[in-house]
Amino acid sequence: MNAGITGVGKYVPENIVTNHDLEKIVDTNDEWIRTRTGIEERRIASDDIDTSDMAYYASEQAIRDAGISPTDIDLILIATVTPDKPFPTVACMLQERLGATKAAAMDISAACAGFMYGVITAKQFIDTGVYKHVLVVGAEKLSKITDWTDRNTCVLFGDGAGAAIIGNVSEERGIKSFELGADGGGGKYLQQEEKFIQMNGREVFKFAVRQMPESSLNVVKQAGLNKEDVDYLIPHQANIRIMEAARNKLDIPVEKMNTSVKKYGNTSSASIAIALAEAVQNGDVKDDDFIVLVGFGGGLTWGAVGLRWGK
Ligand code: ACO
């Protein structure tokens, strides 16, 4: 047996905010946003939906997809930088709401790399045989820490949640390699100051175009494979130009990379989880495909996984 992903789910709010909608509130335009970021629209949650609600909807779907019941879950890990409140954690809120009575629960904070940190942490518990089913969720309501008067940041972010169940799959499938990293020295480039996200876009961009390609290639090599063996790439959906850097490094055609950034913007820790659920649900990822998941975020943090899809 090997640790792998046995179920996926996602939730995005119904409310669509287009680039043209943003033109009405800040000095920006659709053309600038599209060409600089690849984003066309994003989902913004209404006041009555918080991070735990989105996490709950995505989790319900993932649990169903894995064919387990909430009481089978041993551990809940929620990656988020926008919890409903500092404590109790979103993970504990979800434990109660799902009726996952046997599960331990905690939140993980690694910004946009959070889902990668969650999946890789879950893998350790599965590999040791201590736990059988770990629910990992990336969930964010970034709209509540977005400064809607700052055009440098408000055009980038969106709300949503994605979930995965990590459990045992057959030996030849599952997580084959991983990489995690952090550089606290770069923390100043992307942070929440007072209420809002503040970002030095150019510095984050420079870091990301170096780290994403490097980590992607590292997990391919660590799995004993070559870049020709990669069937699908799921990068953190921050900016199409950063994602393209990772795709070019792996030399794979554009249709083999998830580009949901255009519909959802940057949903931080939720982005890779949403993209994975969507790719599986659309049939872009099939059994035995080798896929690379890779993310970077505030901290600075990064993480990547090489995974042979299927149970
Ligand atoms: N509309 C129009 N103009 C804008 C906008 C906007 N929404 N935002 C910024 N500008 C202007 C700036 O004011 C600046 O103008 P100036 O030169 O007169 O001062 C100019 O555009 C900046 O242009 P560029 O330097 O060409 O912009 P760049 O190509 O660097 O793109 C961007 C900016 C998109 C922010 C890019 O730097 C980026 O994507 N960085 C990474 C951001 C990122 O991924 N953040 C998320 C990290 S993950 C996490 O943990 C949340």
Short mmCIF file of C-alpha atoms and ligand atoms in Angstrom, two decimals:
data_model
loop_
_atom_site.label_atom_id
_atom_site.label_comp_id
_atom_site.label_asym_id
_atom_site.label_seq_id
_atom_site.Cartn_x
_atom_site.Cartn_y
_atom_site.Cartn_z
CA MET A 1 0.00 0.00 0.00
CA ASN A 2 0.98 3.60 -0.50
CA ALA A 3 -0.44 6.98 0.58
CA GLY A 4 -2.54 8.58 -2.14
CA ILE A 5 -5.63 10.63 -2.82
CA THR A 6 -8.86 8.64 -2.61
CA GLY A 7 -11.45 11.40 -3.02
CA VAL A 8 -11.69 15.06 -4.06
CA GLY A 9 -14.22 17.86 -3.77
CA LYS A 10 -14.55 21.58 -4.32
CA TYR A 11 -16.81 24.53 -3.62
CA VAL A 12 -16.78 28.02 -5.07
CA PRO A 13 -19.31 30.74 -4.21
CA GLU A 14 -21.96 31.55 -6.82
CA ASN A 15 -21.23 35.28 -6.99
CA ILE A 16 -18.98 36.07 -10.00
CA VAL A 17 -16.99 39.31 -10.03
CA THR A 18 -15.55 40.08 -13.46
CA ASN A 19 -12.63 42.34 -14.34
CA HIS A 20 -15.16 44.79 -15.73
CA ASP A 21 -16.90 44.86 -12.34
CA LEU A 22 -13.54 45.83 -10.75
CA GLU A 23 -13.08 48.65 -13.29
CA LYS A 24 -15.97 50.33 -11.46
CA ILE A 25 -14.27 50.33 -8.05
CA VAL A 26 -10.52 50.83 -8.76
CA ASP A 27 -8.44 52.38 -11.55
CA THR A 28 -7.82 49.20 -13.56
CA ASN A 29 -8.96 47.55 -16.76
CA ASP A 30 -9.77 44.11 -18.08
CA GLU A 31 -6.86 44.13 -20.53
CA TRP A 32 -4.25 44.88 -17.80
CA ILE A 33 -5.57 42.18 -15.50
CA ARG A 34 -5.81 39.53 -18.26
CA THR A 35 -2.38 40.13 -19.73
CA ARG A 36 -0.55 40.52 -16.37
CA THR A 37 -2.30 37.69 -14.51
CA GLY A 38 -4.54 35.57 -16.79
CA ILE A 39 -7.50 36.25 -14.48
CA GLU A 40 -10.88 36.95 -16.11
CA GLU A 41 -13.19 36.64 -13.12
CA ARG A 42 -13.24 35.42 -9.50
CA ARG A 43 -15.86 34.19 -7.01
CA ILE A 44 -16.59 36.30 -3.94
CA ALA A 45 -18.53 34.80 -1.02
CA SER A 46 -21.54 36.60 0.41
CA ASP A 47 -21.52 37.89 4.01
CA ASP A 48 -23.29 34.81 5.34
CA ILE A 49 -20.67 32.36 3.97
CA ASP A 50 -17.39 32.06 5.85
CA THR A 51 -14.32 29.88 5.33
CA SER A 52 -15.71 26.97 7.37
CA ASP A 53 -18.89 26.88 5.25
CA MET A 54 -16.90 26.56 2.03
CA ALA A 55 -14.61 23.97 3.66
CA TYR A 56 -17.68 22.00 4.71
CA TYR A 57 -19.23 21.89 1.22
CA ALA A 58 -15.94 20.82 -0.41
CA SER A 59 -15.35 18.19 2.28
CA GLU A 60 -18.81 16.64 1.92
CA GLN A 61 -18.05 16.09 -1.77
CA ALA A 62 -14.60 14.61 -1.11
CA ILE A 63 -15.94 12.24 1.55
CA ARG A 64 -18.64 11.02 -0.84
CA ASP A 65 -16.09 10.65 -3.64
CA ALA A 66 -13.83 8.53 -1.40
CA GLY A 67 -16.77 6.32 -0.44
CA ILE A 68 -16.17 6.73 3.29
CA SER A 69 -18.30 8.15 6.08
CA PRO A 70 -17.31 11.09 8.34
CA THR A 71 -16.74 8.73 11.26
CA ASP A 72 -14.00 6.99 9.24
CA ILE A 73 -11.87 10.15 9.28
CA ASP A 74 -8.91 10.02 11.68
CA LEU A 75 -7.55 13.53 11.20
CA ILE A 76 -8.75 16.82 9.71
CA LEU A 77 -6.15 19.31 8.45
CA ILE A 78 -7.40 22.66 7.20
CA ALA A 79 -5.00 24.92 5.35
CA THR A 80 -6.16 28.51 5.63
CA VAL A 81 -4.96 32.05 6.33
CA THR A 82 -8.54 33.29 6.68
CA PRO A 83 -10.09 31.21 9.47
CA ASP A 84 -13.56 32.23 10.70
CA LYS A 85 -11.88 33.30 13.96
CA PRO A 86 -8.42 32.81 15.54
CA PHE A 87 -9.79 29.86 17.49
CA PRO A 88 -11.46 27.40 17.63
CA THR A 89 -9.89 26.27 14.38
CA VAL A 90 -11.82 25.76 11.17
CA ALA A 91 -10.79 22.10 11.49
CA CYS A 92 -12.62 21.80 14.82
CA MET A 93 -15.69 23.57 13.43
CA LEU A 94 -15.70 21.12 10.56
CA GLN A 95 -15.20 18.11 12.81
CA GLU A 96 -18.40 19.00 14.64
CA ARG A 97 -20.41 19.88 11.53
CA LEU A 98 -19.39 16.76 9.60
CA GLY A 99 -19.93 14.52 12.61
CA ALA A 100 -16.33 13.28 12.27
CA THR A 101 -16.40 12.25 15.91
CA LYS A 102 -13.21 10.16 15.83
CA ALA A 103 -11.05 12.76 14.09
CA ALA A 104 -8.30 14.89 15.59
CA ALA A 105 -8.35 18.36 14.06
CA MET A 106 -6.02 21.30 13.43
CA ASP A 107 -5.43 24.17 11.03
CA ILE A 108 -2.23 24.63 9.06
CA SER A 109 -0.96 28.05 8.08
CA ALA A 110 1.39 28.13 5.09
CA ALA A 111 -0.49 30.60 2.87
CA CYS A 112 -0.80 29.47 -0.75
CA ALA A 113 1.43 26.43 -0.13
CA GLY A 114 -0.91 25.33 2.68
CA PHE A 115 -2.66 22.55 0.78
CA MET A 116 0.73 21.05 -0.14
CA TYR A 117 1.83 21.22 3.51
CA GLY A 118 -1.45 19.51 4.45
CA VAL A 119 -1.20 16.69 1.91
CA ILE A 120 2.43 15.97 2.79
CA THR A 121 1.67 15.99 6.54
CA ALA A 122 -1.26 13.63 5.95
CA LYS A 123 0.98 11.29 3.96
CA GLN A 124 3.24 10.77 6.99
CA PHE A 125 0.34 9.58 9.14
CA ILE A 126 -0.84 7.20 6.40
CA ASP A 127 2.67 5.85 5.73
CA THR A 128 3.26 5.04 9.38
CA GLY A 129 -0.05 3.17 9.47
CA VAL A 130 -1.28 5.26 12.39
CA TYR A 131 -4.25 6.67 10.44
CA LYS A 132 -6.31 5.39 7.50
CA HIS A 133 -8.19 8.47 6.30
CA VAL A 134 -7.06 12.09 6.57
CA LEU A 135 -9.24 14.94 5.31
CA VAL A 136 -7.11 17.78 3.92
CA VAL A 137 -8.83 21.02 2.91
CA GLY A 138 -7.63 24.31 1.49
CA ALA A 139 -10.24 26.97 2.21
CA GLU A 140 -10.08 30.75 2.00
CA LYS A 141 -12.33 33.75 2.20
CA LEU A 142 -9.63 36.13 0.99
CA SER A 143 -12.24 38.80 0.24
CA LYS A 144 -12.38 39.62 3.95
CA ILE A 145 -8.66 40.55 4.08
CA THR A 146 -8.57 42.20 0.64
CA ASP A 147 -8.24 45.97 0.49
CA TRP A 148 -10.83 46.79 -2.15
CA THR A 149 -9.24 50.21 -2.71
CA ASP A 150 -5.80 48.77 -3.61
CA ARG A 151 -5.60 47.89 -7.32
CA ASN A 152 -2.23 46.16 -6.81
CA THR A 153 -3.89 43.34 -4.85
CA CYS A 154 -7.69 43.41 -5.11
CA VAL A 155 -7.71 42.21 -8.73
CA LEU A 156 -5.78 39.05 -7.84
CA PHE A 157 -7.77 37.16 -5.21
CA GLY A 158 -10.92 35.06 -4.90
CA ASP A 159 -12.79 32.83 -2.43
CA GLY A 160 -13.29 29.06 -2.47
CA ALA A 161 -12.38 25.66 -1.02
CA GLY A 162 -11.03 22.33 -2.21
CA ALA A 163 -10.76 19.07 -0.31
CA ALA A 164 -9.05 15.71 -0.60
CA ILE A 165 -9.07 12.48 1.35
CA ILE A 166 -5.59 11.01 1.82
CA GLY A 167 -5.65 7.27 2.38
CA ASN A 168 -4.14 4.00 1.22
CA VAL A 169 -3.97 3.22 -2.49
CA SER A 170 -2.21 0.43 -4.37
CA GLU A 171 1.59 0.27 -4.24
CA GLU A 172 2.17 1.50 -7.81
CA ARG A 173 -0.11 4.54 -7.35
CA GLY A 174 -0.19 7.42 -4.90
CA ILE A 175 2.35 10.00 -3.73
CA LYS A 176 5.78 9.12 -5.14
CA SER A 177 7.75 12.19 -4.14
CA PHE A 178 7.45 15.49 -2.35
CA GLU A 179 9.29 18.66 -1.47
CA LEU A 180 8.57 21.28 1.18
CA GLY A 181 10.46 24.47 1.87
CA ALA A 182 10.38 27.86 3.52
CA ASP A 183 12.34 31.11 3.46
CA GLY A 184 11.26 33.30 6.35
CA GLY A 185 13.60 36.01 5.09
CA GLY A 186 11.12 36.71 2.30
CA GLY A 187 8.19 37.06 4.67
CA LYS A 188 8.11 40.82 4.22
CA TYR A 189 7.17 40.50 0.54
CA LEU A 190 3.72 39.09 1.21
CA GLN A 191 1.91 39.58 4.50
CA GLN A 192 -1.23 40.59 6.27
CA GLU A 193 -0.60 43.97 7.91
CA GLU A 194 -3.37 45.25 10.14
CA LYS A 195 -6.46 44.07 8.26
CA PHE A 196 -5.27 43.61 4.71
CA ILE A 197 -2.97 41.65 2.38
CA GLN A 198 0.12 43.63 1.43
CA MET A 199 2.38 42.49 -1.33
CA ASN A 200 5.56 43.41 -3.15
CA GLY A 201 4.33 41.88 -6.41
CA ARG A 202 7.63 42.06 -8.23
CA GLU A 203 9.62 40.29 -5.48
CA VAL A 204 6.96 37.58 -5.09
CA PHE A 205 6.96 37.14 -8.86
CA LYS A 206 10.77 36.73 -8.99
CA PHE A 207 10.67 34.13 -6.19
CA ALA A 208 7.79 32.23 -7.76
CA VAL A 209 9.20 31.98 -11.29
CA ARG A 210 12.36 30.47 -9.79
CA GLN A 211 10.77 28.18 -7.18
CA MET A 212 7.80 26.69 -9.03
CA PRO A 213 9.81 25.32 -11.99
CA GLU A 214 12.60 24.07 -9.71
CA SER A 215 10.27 22.26 -7.28
CA SER A 216 8.26 20.78 -10.16
CA LEU A 217 11.35 19.26 -11.72
CA ASN A 218 12.68 18.11 -8.34
CA VAL A 219 9.63 15.94 -7.59
CA VAL A 220 9.72 14.42 -11.07
CA LYS A 221 13.39 13.44 -10.65
CA GLN A 222 12.84 12.26 -7.07
CA ALA A 223 10.13 9.89 -8.37
CA GLY A 224 12.76 8.42 -10.71
CA LEU A 225 11.08 9.90 -13.79
CA ASN A 226 11.85 12.37 -16.57
CA LYS A 227 9.84 15.40 -17.56
CA GLU A 228 8.45 13.46 -20.57
CA ASP A 229 6.66 11.23 -18.05
CA VAL A 230 4.52 14.06 -16.66
CA ASP A 231 0.90 13.76 -17.81
CA TYR A 232 -0.62 16.75 -16.02
CA LEU A 233 0.54 19.80 -14.07
CA ILE A 234 -1.47 21.50 -11.34
CA PRO A 235 0.38 24.64 -10.26
CA HIS A 236 -0.85 27.11 -7.65
CA GLN A 237 -3.23 29.36 -9.57
CA ALA A 238 -1.68 32.75 -8.79
CA ASN A 239 -0.70 34.17 -12.13
CA ILE A 240 -0.64 32.57 -15.59
CA ARG A 241 2.88 33.88 -16.28
CA ILE A 242 4.27 32.17 -13.18
CA MET A 243 2.41 28.97 -14.09
CA GLU A 244 3.84 29.14 -17.61
CA ALA A 245 7.36 29.19 -16.15
CA ALA A 246 6.68 25.83 -14.47
CA ARG A 247 5.07 24.43 -17.60
CA ASN A 248 8.01 25.47 -19.77
CA LYS A 249 10.47 23.86 -17.36
CA LEU A 250 8.61 20.54 -17.70
CA ASP A 251 8.19 21.05 -21.45
CA ILE A 252 4.55 20.03 -21.49
CA PRO A 253 1.80 21.32 -23.80
CA VAL A 254 -0.63 23.94 -22.54
CA GLU A 255 -3.61 21.56 -22.45
CA LYS A 256 -1.78 19.47 -19.85
CA MET A 257 -1.82 22.28 -17.28
CA ASN A 258 -4.79 23.36 -15.21
CA THR A 259 -5.60 27.04 -15.77
CA SER A 260 -8.62 27.60 -13.55
CA VAL A 261 -6.97 30.89 -12.43
CA LYS A 262 -8.94 32.56 -15.21
CA LYS A 263 -12.26 31.66 -13.53
CA TYR A 264 -11.36 31.81 -9.84
CA GLY A 265 -8.32 34.09 -9.48
CA ASN A 266 -5.85 33.29 -6.70
CA THR A 267 -7.69 31.45 -3.91
CA SER A 268 -4.46 30.90 -1.88
CA SER A 269 -4.44 27.53 -0.10
CA ALA A 270 -7.64 26.48 -1.89
CA SER A 271 -6.30 26.92 -5.41
CA ILE A 272 -4.44 23.63 -5.93
CA ALA A 273 -7.22 21.68 -4.20
CA ILE A 274 -9.92 23.27 -6.36
CA ALA A 275 -7.84 22.76 -9.51
CA LEU A 276 -7.25 19.09 -8.65
CA ALA A 277 -10.94 18.41 -8.00
CA GLU A 278 -11.87 20.13 -11.21
CA ALA A 279 -9.24 18.27 -13.26
CA VAL A 280 -10.44 14.94 -11.90
CA GLN A 281 -14.13 15.80 -12.36
CA ASN A 282 -13.49 17.00 -15.96
CA GLY A 283 -11.54 13.87 -16.83
CA ASP A 284 -8.30 15.80 -17.40
CA VAL A 285 -6.60 13.47 -14.91
CA LYS A 286 -7.04 9.74 -15.46
CA ASP A 287 -5.95 6.61 -13.62
CA ASP A 288 -2.19 6.02 -13.83
CA ASP A 289 -1.42 9.58 -14.97
CA PHE A 290 1.66 11.04 -13.29
CA ILE A 291 0.71 14.48 -12.04
CA VAL A 292 2.70 17.25 -10.42
CA LEU A 293 1.09 19.54 -7.83
CA VAL A 294 3.20 22.58 -6.96
CA GLY A 295 2.62 25.72 -4.94
CA PHE A 296 4.29 28.74 -3.38
CA GLY A 297 3.04 31.38 -1.01
CA GLY A 298 3.55 33.88 1.74
CA GLY A 299 6.05 32.97 4.41
CA LEU A 300 7.70 32.45 2.01
CA THR A 301 6.71 28.81 1.62
CA TRP A 302 6.63 26.24 -1.14
CA GLY A 303 5.68 22.61 -1.68
CA ALA A 304 5.32 20.06 -4.46
CA VAL A 305 4.05 16.51 -4.85
CA GLY A 306 4.62 13.92 -7.59
CA LEU A 307 1.64 11.60 -7.72
CA ARG A 308 0.52 8.58 -9.74
CA TRP A 309 -3.26 9.05 -9.90
CA GLY A 310 -5.72 6.34 -8.91
CA LYS A 311 -6.64 4.15 -5.96
N1 ACO B 1 -4.56 47.75 -13.00
C1 ACO B 1 -3.78 48.62 -13.68
N2 ACO B 1 -2.53 48.93 -13.33
C2 ACO B 1 -2.04 48.32 -12.24
C3 ACO B 1 -2.78 47.41 -11.49
C4 ACO B 1 -4.09 47.14 -11.90
N3 ACO B 1 -4.89 46.28 -11.24
N4 ACO B 1 -2.04 46.96 -10.49
C5 ACO B 1 -0.85 47.56 -10.59
N5 ACO B 1 -0.84 48.40 -11.64
C6 ACO B 1 0.24 49.23 -12.08
C7 ACO B 1 1.16 49.59 -10.94
O1 ACO B 1 0.69 50.72 -10.23
C8 ACO B 1 2.46 49.88 -11.66
O2 ACO B 1 2.38 51.16 -12.19
P1 ACO B 1 3.68 52.14 -12.15
O3 ACO B 1 4.73 51.41 -12.94
O4 ACO B 1 3.18 53.38 -12.79
O5 ACO B 1 4.00 52.25 -10.71
C9 ACO B 1 2.40 48.89 -12.79
O6 ACO B 1 1.04 48.54 -13.00
C10 ACO B 1 3.16 47.63 -12.47
O7 ACO B 1 3.35 47.02 -13.67
P2 ACO B 1 4.33 45.81 -13.82
O8 ACO B 1 5.54 46.01 -13.01
O9 ACO B 1 4.51 45.57 -15.27
O10 ACO B 1 3.45 44.67 -13.20
P3 ACO B 1 3.90 43.20 -13.12
O11 ACO B 1 4.15 42.68 -14.48
O12 ACO B 1 4.94 43.03 -12.06
O13 ACO B 1 2.57 42.53 -12.61
C11 ACO B 1 1.67 41.49 -10.67
C12 ACO B 1 2.09 42.82 -11.33
C13 ACO B 1 0.56 40.88 -11.50
C14 ACO B 1 1.18 41.80 -9.28
C15 ACO B 1 2.89 40.55 -10.66
O14 ACO B 1 3.97 41.20 -10.08
C16 ACO B 1 2.60 39.27 -9.90
O15 ACO B 1 1.79 38.48 -10.32
N6 ACO B 1 3.33 39.03 -8.79
C17 ACO B 1 3.12 37.83 -8.00
C18 ACO B 1 1.90 38.03 -7.21
C19 ACO B 1 1.44 36.76 -6.59
O16 ACO B 1 1.48 35.70 -7.17
N7 ACO B 1 0.93 36.90 -5.38
C20 ACO B 1 0.30 35.86 -4.72
C21 ACO B 1 1.26 35.05 -3.96
S1 ACO B 1 0.51 33.70 -3.25
C22 ACO B 1 -0.04 34.02 -1.67
O17 ACO B 1 0.55 33.58 -0.73
C23 ACO B 1 -1.30 34.86 -1.48
#
